[in-house]
Structures are given as C-alpha cells and as structure tokens.
Short mmCIF file of C-alpha atoms in Angstrom, two decimals:
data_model
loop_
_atom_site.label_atom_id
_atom_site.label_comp_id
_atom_site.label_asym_id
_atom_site.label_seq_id
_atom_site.Cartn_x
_atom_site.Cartn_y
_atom_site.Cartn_z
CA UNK A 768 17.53 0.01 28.10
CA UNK A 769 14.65 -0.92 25.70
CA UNK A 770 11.62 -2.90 25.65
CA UNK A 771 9.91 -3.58 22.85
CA UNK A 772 12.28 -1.92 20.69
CA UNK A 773 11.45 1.52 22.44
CA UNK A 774 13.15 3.49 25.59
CA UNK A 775 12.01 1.84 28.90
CA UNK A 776 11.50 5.69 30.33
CA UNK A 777 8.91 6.21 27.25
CA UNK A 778 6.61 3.44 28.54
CA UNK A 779 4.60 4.65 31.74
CA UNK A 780 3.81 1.46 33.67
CA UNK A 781 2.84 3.69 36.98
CA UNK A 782 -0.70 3.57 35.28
CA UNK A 783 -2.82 1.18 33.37
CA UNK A 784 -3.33 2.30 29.38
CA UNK A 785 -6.54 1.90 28.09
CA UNK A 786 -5.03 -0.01 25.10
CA UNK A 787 -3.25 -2.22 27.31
CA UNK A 788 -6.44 -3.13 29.22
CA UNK A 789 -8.67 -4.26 26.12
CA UNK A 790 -5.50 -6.56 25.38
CA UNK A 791 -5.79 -8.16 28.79
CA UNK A 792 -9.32 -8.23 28.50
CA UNK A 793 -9.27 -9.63 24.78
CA UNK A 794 -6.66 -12.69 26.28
CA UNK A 795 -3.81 -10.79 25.05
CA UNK A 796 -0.55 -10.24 26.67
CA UNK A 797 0.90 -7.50 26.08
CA UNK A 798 0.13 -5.75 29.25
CA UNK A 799 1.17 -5.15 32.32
CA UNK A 800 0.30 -5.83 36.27
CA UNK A 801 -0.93 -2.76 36.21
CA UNK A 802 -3.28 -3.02 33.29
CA UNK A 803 -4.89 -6.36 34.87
CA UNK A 804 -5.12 -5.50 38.09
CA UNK A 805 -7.46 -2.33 36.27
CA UNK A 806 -8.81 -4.96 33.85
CA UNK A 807 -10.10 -7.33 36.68
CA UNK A 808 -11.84 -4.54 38.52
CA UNK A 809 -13.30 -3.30 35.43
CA UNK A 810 -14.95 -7.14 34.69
CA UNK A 811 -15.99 -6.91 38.27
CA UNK A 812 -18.14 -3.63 37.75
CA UNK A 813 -19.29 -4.96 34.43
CA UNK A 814 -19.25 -8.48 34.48
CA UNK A 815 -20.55 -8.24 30.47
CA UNK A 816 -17.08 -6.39 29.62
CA UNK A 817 -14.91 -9.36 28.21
CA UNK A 818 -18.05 -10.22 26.37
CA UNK A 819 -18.84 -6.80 24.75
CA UNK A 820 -15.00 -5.73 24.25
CA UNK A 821 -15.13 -9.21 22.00
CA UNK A 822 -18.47 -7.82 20.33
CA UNK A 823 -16.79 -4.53 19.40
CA UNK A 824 -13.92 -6.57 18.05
CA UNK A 825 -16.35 -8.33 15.63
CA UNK A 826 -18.34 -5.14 14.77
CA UNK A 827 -15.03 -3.69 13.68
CA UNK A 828 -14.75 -6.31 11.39
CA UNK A 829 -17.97 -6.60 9.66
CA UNK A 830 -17.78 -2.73 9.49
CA UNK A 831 -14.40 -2.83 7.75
CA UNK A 832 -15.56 -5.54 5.39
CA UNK A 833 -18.81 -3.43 4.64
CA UNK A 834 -16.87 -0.31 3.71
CA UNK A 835 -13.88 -1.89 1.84
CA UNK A 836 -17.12 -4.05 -0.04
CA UNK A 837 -18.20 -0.83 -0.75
CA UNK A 838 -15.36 0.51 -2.43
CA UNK A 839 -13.07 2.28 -0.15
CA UNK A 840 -9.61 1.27 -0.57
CA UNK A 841 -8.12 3.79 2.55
CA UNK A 842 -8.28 3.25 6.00
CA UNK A 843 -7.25 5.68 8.69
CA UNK A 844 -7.28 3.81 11.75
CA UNK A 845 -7.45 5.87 14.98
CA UNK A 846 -6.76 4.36 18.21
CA UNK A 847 -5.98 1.62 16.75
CA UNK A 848 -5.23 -0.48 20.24
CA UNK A 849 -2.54 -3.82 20.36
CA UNK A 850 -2.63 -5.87 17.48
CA UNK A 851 -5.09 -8.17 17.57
CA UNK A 852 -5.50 -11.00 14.86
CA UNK A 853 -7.44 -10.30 12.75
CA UNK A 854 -6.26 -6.90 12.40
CA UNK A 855 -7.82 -4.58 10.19
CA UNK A 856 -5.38 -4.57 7.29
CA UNK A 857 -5.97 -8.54 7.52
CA UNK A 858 -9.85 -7.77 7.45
CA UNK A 859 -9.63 -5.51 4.65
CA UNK A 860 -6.86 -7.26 2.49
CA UNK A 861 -9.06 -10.14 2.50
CA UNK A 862 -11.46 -8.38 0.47
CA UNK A 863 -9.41 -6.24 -1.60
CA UNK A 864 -5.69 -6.72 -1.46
CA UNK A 865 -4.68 -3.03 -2.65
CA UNK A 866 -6.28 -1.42 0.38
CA UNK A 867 -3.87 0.75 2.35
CA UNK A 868 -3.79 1.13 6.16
CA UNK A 869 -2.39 4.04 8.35
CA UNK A 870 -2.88 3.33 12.05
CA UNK A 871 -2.37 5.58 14.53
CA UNK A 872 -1.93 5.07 18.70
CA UNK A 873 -0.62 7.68 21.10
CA UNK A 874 0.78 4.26 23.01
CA UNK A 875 4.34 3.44 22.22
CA UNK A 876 3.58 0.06 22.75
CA UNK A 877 1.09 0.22 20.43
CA UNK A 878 3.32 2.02 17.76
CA UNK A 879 6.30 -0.35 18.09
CA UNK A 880 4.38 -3.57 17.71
CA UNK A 881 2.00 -2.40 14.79
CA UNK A 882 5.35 -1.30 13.30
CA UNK A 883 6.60 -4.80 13.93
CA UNK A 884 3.51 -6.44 12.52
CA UNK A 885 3.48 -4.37 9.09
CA UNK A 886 7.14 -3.41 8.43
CA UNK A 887 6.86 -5.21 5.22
CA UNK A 888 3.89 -3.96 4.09
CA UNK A 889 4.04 -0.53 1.98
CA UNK A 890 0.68 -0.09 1.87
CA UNK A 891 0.84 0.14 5.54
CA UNK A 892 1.91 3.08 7.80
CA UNK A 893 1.73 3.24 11.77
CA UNK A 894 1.93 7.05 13.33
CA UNK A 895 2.49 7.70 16.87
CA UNK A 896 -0.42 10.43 17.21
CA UNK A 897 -2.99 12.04 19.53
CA UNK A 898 -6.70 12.03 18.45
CA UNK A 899 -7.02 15.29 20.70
CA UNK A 900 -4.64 16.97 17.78
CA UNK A 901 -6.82 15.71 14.79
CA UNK A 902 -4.70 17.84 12.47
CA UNK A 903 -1.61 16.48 13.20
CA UNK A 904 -3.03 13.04 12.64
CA UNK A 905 -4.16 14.31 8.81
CA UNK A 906 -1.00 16.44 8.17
CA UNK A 907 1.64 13.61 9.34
CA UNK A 908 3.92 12.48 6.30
CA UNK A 909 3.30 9.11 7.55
CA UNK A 910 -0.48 9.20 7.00
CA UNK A 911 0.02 11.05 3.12
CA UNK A 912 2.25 8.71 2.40
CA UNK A 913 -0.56 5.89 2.28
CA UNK A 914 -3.46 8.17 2.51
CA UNK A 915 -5.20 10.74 -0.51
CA UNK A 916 -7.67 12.48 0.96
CA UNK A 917 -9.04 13.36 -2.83
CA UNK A 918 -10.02 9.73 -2.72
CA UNK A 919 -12.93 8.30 -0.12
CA UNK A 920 -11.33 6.99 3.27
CA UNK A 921 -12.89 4.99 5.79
CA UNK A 922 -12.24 6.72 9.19
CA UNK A 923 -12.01 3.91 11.94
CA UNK A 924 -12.87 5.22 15.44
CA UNK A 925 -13.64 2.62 17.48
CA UNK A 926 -13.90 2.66 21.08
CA UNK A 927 -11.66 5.90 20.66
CA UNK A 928 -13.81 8.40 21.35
CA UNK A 929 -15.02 7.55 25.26
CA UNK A 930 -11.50 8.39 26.36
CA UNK A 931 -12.01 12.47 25.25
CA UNK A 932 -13.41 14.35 27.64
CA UNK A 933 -15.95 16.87 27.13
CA UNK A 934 -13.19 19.66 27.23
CA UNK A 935 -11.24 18.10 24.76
CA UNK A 936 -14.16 19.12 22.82
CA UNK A 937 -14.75 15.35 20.83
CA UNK A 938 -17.65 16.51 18.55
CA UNK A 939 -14.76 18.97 16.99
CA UNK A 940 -12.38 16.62 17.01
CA UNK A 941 -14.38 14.85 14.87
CA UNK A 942 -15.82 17.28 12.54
CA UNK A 943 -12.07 18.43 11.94
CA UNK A 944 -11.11 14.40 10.49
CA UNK A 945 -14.38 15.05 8.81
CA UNK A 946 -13.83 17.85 6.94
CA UNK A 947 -10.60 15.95 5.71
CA UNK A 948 -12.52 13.51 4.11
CA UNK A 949 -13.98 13.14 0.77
CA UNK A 950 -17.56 12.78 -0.29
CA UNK A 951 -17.87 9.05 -0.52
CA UNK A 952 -15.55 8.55 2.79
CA UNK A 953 -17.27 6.47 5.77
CA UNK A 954 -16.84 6.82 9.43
CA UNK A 955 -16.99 4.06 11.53
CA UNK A 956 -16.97 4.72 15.33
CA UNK A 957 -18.08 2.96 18.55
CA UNK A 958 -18.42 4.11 22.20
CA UNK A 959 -19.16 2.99 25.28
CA UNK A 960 -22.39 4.11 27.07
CA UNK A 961 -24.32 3.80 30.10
CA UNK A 962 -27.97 3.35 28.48
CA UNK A 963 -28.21 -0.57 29.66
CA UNK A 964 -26.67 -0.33 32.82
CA UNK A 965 -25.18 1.68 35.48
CA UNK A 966 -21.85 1.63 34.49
CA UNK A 967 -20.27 4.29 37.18
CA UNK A 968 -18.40 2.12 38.89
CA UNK A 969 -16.21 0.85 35.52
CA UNK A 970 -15.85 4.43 34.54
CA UNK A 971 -14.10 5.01 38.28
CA UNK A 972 -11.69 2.12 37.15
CA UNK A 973 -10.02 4.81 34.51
CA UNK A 974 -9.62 7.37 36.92
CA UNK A 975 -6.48 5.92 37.74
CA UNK A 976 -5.69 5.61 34.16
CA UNK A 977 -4.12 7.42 30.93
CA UNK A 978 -7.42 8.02 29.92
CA UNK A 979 -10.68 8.10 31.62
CA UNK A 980 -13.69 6.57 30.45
CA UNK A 981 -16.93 9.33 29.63
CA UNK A 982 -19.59 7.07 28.57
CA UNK A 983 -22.17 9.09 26.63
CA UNK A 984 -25.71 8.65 25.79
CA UNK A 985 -27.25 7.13 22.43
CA UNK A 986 -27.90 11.43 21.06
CA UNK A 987 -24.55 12.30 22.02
CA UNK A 988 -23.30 9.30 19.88
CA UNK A 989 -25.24 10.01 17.03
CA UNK A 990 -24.24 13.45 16.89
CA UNK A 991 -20.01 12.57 16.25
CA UNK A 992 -22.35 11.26 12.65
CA UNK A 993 -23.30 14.59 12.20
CA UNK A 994 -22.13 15.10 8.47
CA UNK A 995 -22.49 11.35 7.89
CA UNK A 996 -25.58 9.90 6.34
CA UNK A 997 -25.81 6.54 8.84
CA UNK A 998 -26.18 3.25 6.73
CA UNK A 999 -28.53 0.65 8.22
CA UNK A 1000 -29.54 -0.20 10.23
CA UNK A 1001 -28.04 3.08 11.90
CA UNK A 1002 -26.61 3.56 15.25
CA UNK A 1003 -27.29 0.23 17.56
CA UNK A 1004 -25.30 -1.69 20.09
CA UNK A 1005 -22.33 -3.58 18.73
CA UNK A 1006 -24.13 -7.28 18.47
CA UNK A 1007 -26.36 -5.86 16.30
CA UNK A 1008 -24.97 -3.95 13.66
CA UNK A 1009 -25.24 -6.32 10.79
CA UNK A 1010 -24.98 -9.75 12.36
CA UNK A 1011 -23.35 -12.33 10.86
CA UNK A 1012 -24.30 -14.57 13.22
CA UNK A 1013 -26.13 -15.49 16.40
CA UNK A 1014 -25.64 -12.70 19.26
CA UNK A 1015 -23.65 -13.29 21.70
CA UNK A 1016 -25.12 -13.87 24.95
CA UNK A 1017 -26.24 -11.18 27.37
CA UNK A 1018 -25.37 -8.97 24.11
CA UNK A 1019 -28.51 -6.45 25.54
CA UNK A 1020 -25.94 -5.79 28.23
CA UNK A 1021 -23.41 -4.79 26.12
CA UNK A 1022 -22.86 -0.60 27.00
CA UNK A 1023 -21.09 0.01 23.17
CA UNK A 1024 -23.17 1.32 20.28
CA UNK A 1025 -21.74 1.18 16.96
CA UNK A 1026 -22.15 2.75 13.61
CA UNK A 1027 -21.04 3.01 10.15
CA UNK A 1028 -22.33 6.90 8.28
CA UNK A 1029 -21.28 7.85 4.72
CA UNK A 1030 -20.58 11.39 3.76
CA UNK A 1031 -21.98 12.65 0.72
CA UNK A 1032 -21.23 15.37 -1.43
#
C-alpha cells in the first residue's frame, strides 16, 4: 500500500519528524497526530515558537533573494522541510529564472512531495539524503546533475543543523559541504538556541522524536561560518537579519539566529 506515492512501511508514524512538526506549526498539513500532538507541547514550552518558526521562514527568503541578487545561480538546499509556498526555487526564480535547485530531506515525505512540486522543472532535483553523510549529499548524481561545484553555490542550512548532535560531529559536517564549494559560494544557516530563554523543556519535546533538538550558543553558531566571511550585519536572530519590514512581535524571544557568510578565495 502507498501513501503519498511511497511504501506505507517507509513512513515511520510511531514518532513525530521534525519536518513534519514545522509543517504543523507553519499551518500546514501534511503531518500526522503524532507530529501535533509534539507540535502543541512544543508551543506550550515556547509559546514564541509558531511566531519564530514563521520568522525563520522569512529569513530564508530574504537570504535566498540576497545571494541569488548577488549572483549565485545554485542552490543546494539541505533539510529542506515540506514544501512550503514560497519555496525556495519560487524565491529564487523570481529573481533570476535560470537558477537551479537541488533539495535534499532524509524524510520520504519530504522527498515525494518536493518531487511532486518540481517534476517539471529541470533545473530542479530533490535527493533523499542524510546531512550526517555530507559526502553522499555532494557525490549524488542527482545533486551534479543540477549542481557545478566549479561555479559559486549557495548552501541553504536552515534550521538543519540543531538536529546533529555533538557526536555526529556538525562543525565537520559542515566544513566537509564547505570544502565542496567554490570561492564566491555562500552559506546560509540558522539554528535554534537557548540565549533568550530557557528553552529545556522544548528540547525534551524531540526526545521522543527522529531527531532531537541541541540548541547551541551564539560562538558555537558562529563557528559552522568558520571559512565564511559573514555579510552584515553578521550572525543575529532571525527578525533581524536584513528586515524588510517591521519585526514581528516578541521577535527578542525568538531562540533562532541566522546568517548569511561568503567564502573567498
């Protein structure tokens, strides 16, 4: 039997997904009881996390449209989550219409409906992948096929990088996409962290996930730059990078920084 035009016995419902629970939180609905009941508990422990999931959402955007209005006409798209409109090849294609896309997910969910979404596009490639095995991300015939890495490449990871643990070794993991990349290639990467606010009892709400949730502090963040030259305003919490507007409210709440470095030559 299939769901979402993948085996019902690849899809583990038995535990909420992180990927799942940002589309619950984000109004989506491709989810399942699961994932709510996790997402409820974790808007319980931090009542600003609808509100700063939203934020991240935006920062995304204004970082894509920064580094495509830079130049970059490659995206590689890690953790890429449940499509959410606008997605990034939306974001960027707006600005430049050549710019090609691989996403990546290690959700089957996440891989058949971004497969859905972008069937028609060539430009566009979705890989079912596991940021802990950055290689096999750059290696995968999927990725070449849309991505040169002897051009620049933005590297999207956004609200990835929480869900490594220290023993998956994340600063390594990635250095490794970094030393892939081109001089002239940007990384753009959020993660959650517990500088505003106790946030201990929303990380307990992913121990009975896929994935659990290792908030770090602002140096531990900045260090995943290191190789990266940070454009400004550097590394600040989601609302703030580059406002296009008014901040939300409660936005000095919101336990995400975010940050856009380039890498020189």
């Amino acid at each position: 039997m299939t769901q979402f035009g993948i085996r019902a016995e690849e899809i583990d419902t038995s535990r909420p997904h992180p990927a799942r629970i940002y589309d619950y939180l984000l109004g989506g609905k491709d989810n399942y009881e699961v994932d709510q009941r996790a997402g409820d508990e974790l808007a319980a422990a931090a009542p600003e996390a609808r509100i700063g999931l939203r934020a991240n959402r935006a920062f995304l955007q204004r970082a894509v449209r920064y580094v495509v209005g830079s130049g970059v006409r490659q995206i590689l798209d890690v953790g890429t989550g449940l499509p959410t409109s606008p997605n990034v090849h939306e974001t960027a294609q707006a600005v430049a219409p050549d710019v090609r896309i691989a996403y990546v997910d290690n959700d089957p969910i996440v891989n058949a409906h971004a497969n859905a979404l972008v069937s028609r596009s060539g430009a566009t490639s979705v890989v079912l992948a596991d940021l802990r095995d950055p290689m096999a991300i750059v290696d995968h015939p999927d990725v070449r096929r849309v991505i040169d890495f002897d051009e620049p490449v933005a590297l999207l990871l956004v609200a990835v990088v929480h869900f490594l643990t220290n023993a998956d070794n994340p600063e390594q993991v990635v250095a490794t996409l970094r030393d892939a990349l081109p001089a002239g290639s940007f990384l753009v990467l959020s993660h959650a962290t517990g500088d505003f606010a106790d946030r201990s009892d929303a990380q307990a709400v992913y121990n009975k996930a896929t994935a659990s949730l290792n908030l770090r502090g602002r140096a531990a963040v900045e260090r995943f730059f290191d190789g990266f030259e940070l454009v400004e305003p550097g590394l600040a919490q989601v609302p703030f990078w580059r406002p296009d507007g008014p901040p939300p409210a409660r936005s000095g709440e919101i336990g995400f920084y975010g940050g856009v470095g380039r890498k020189s030559g």
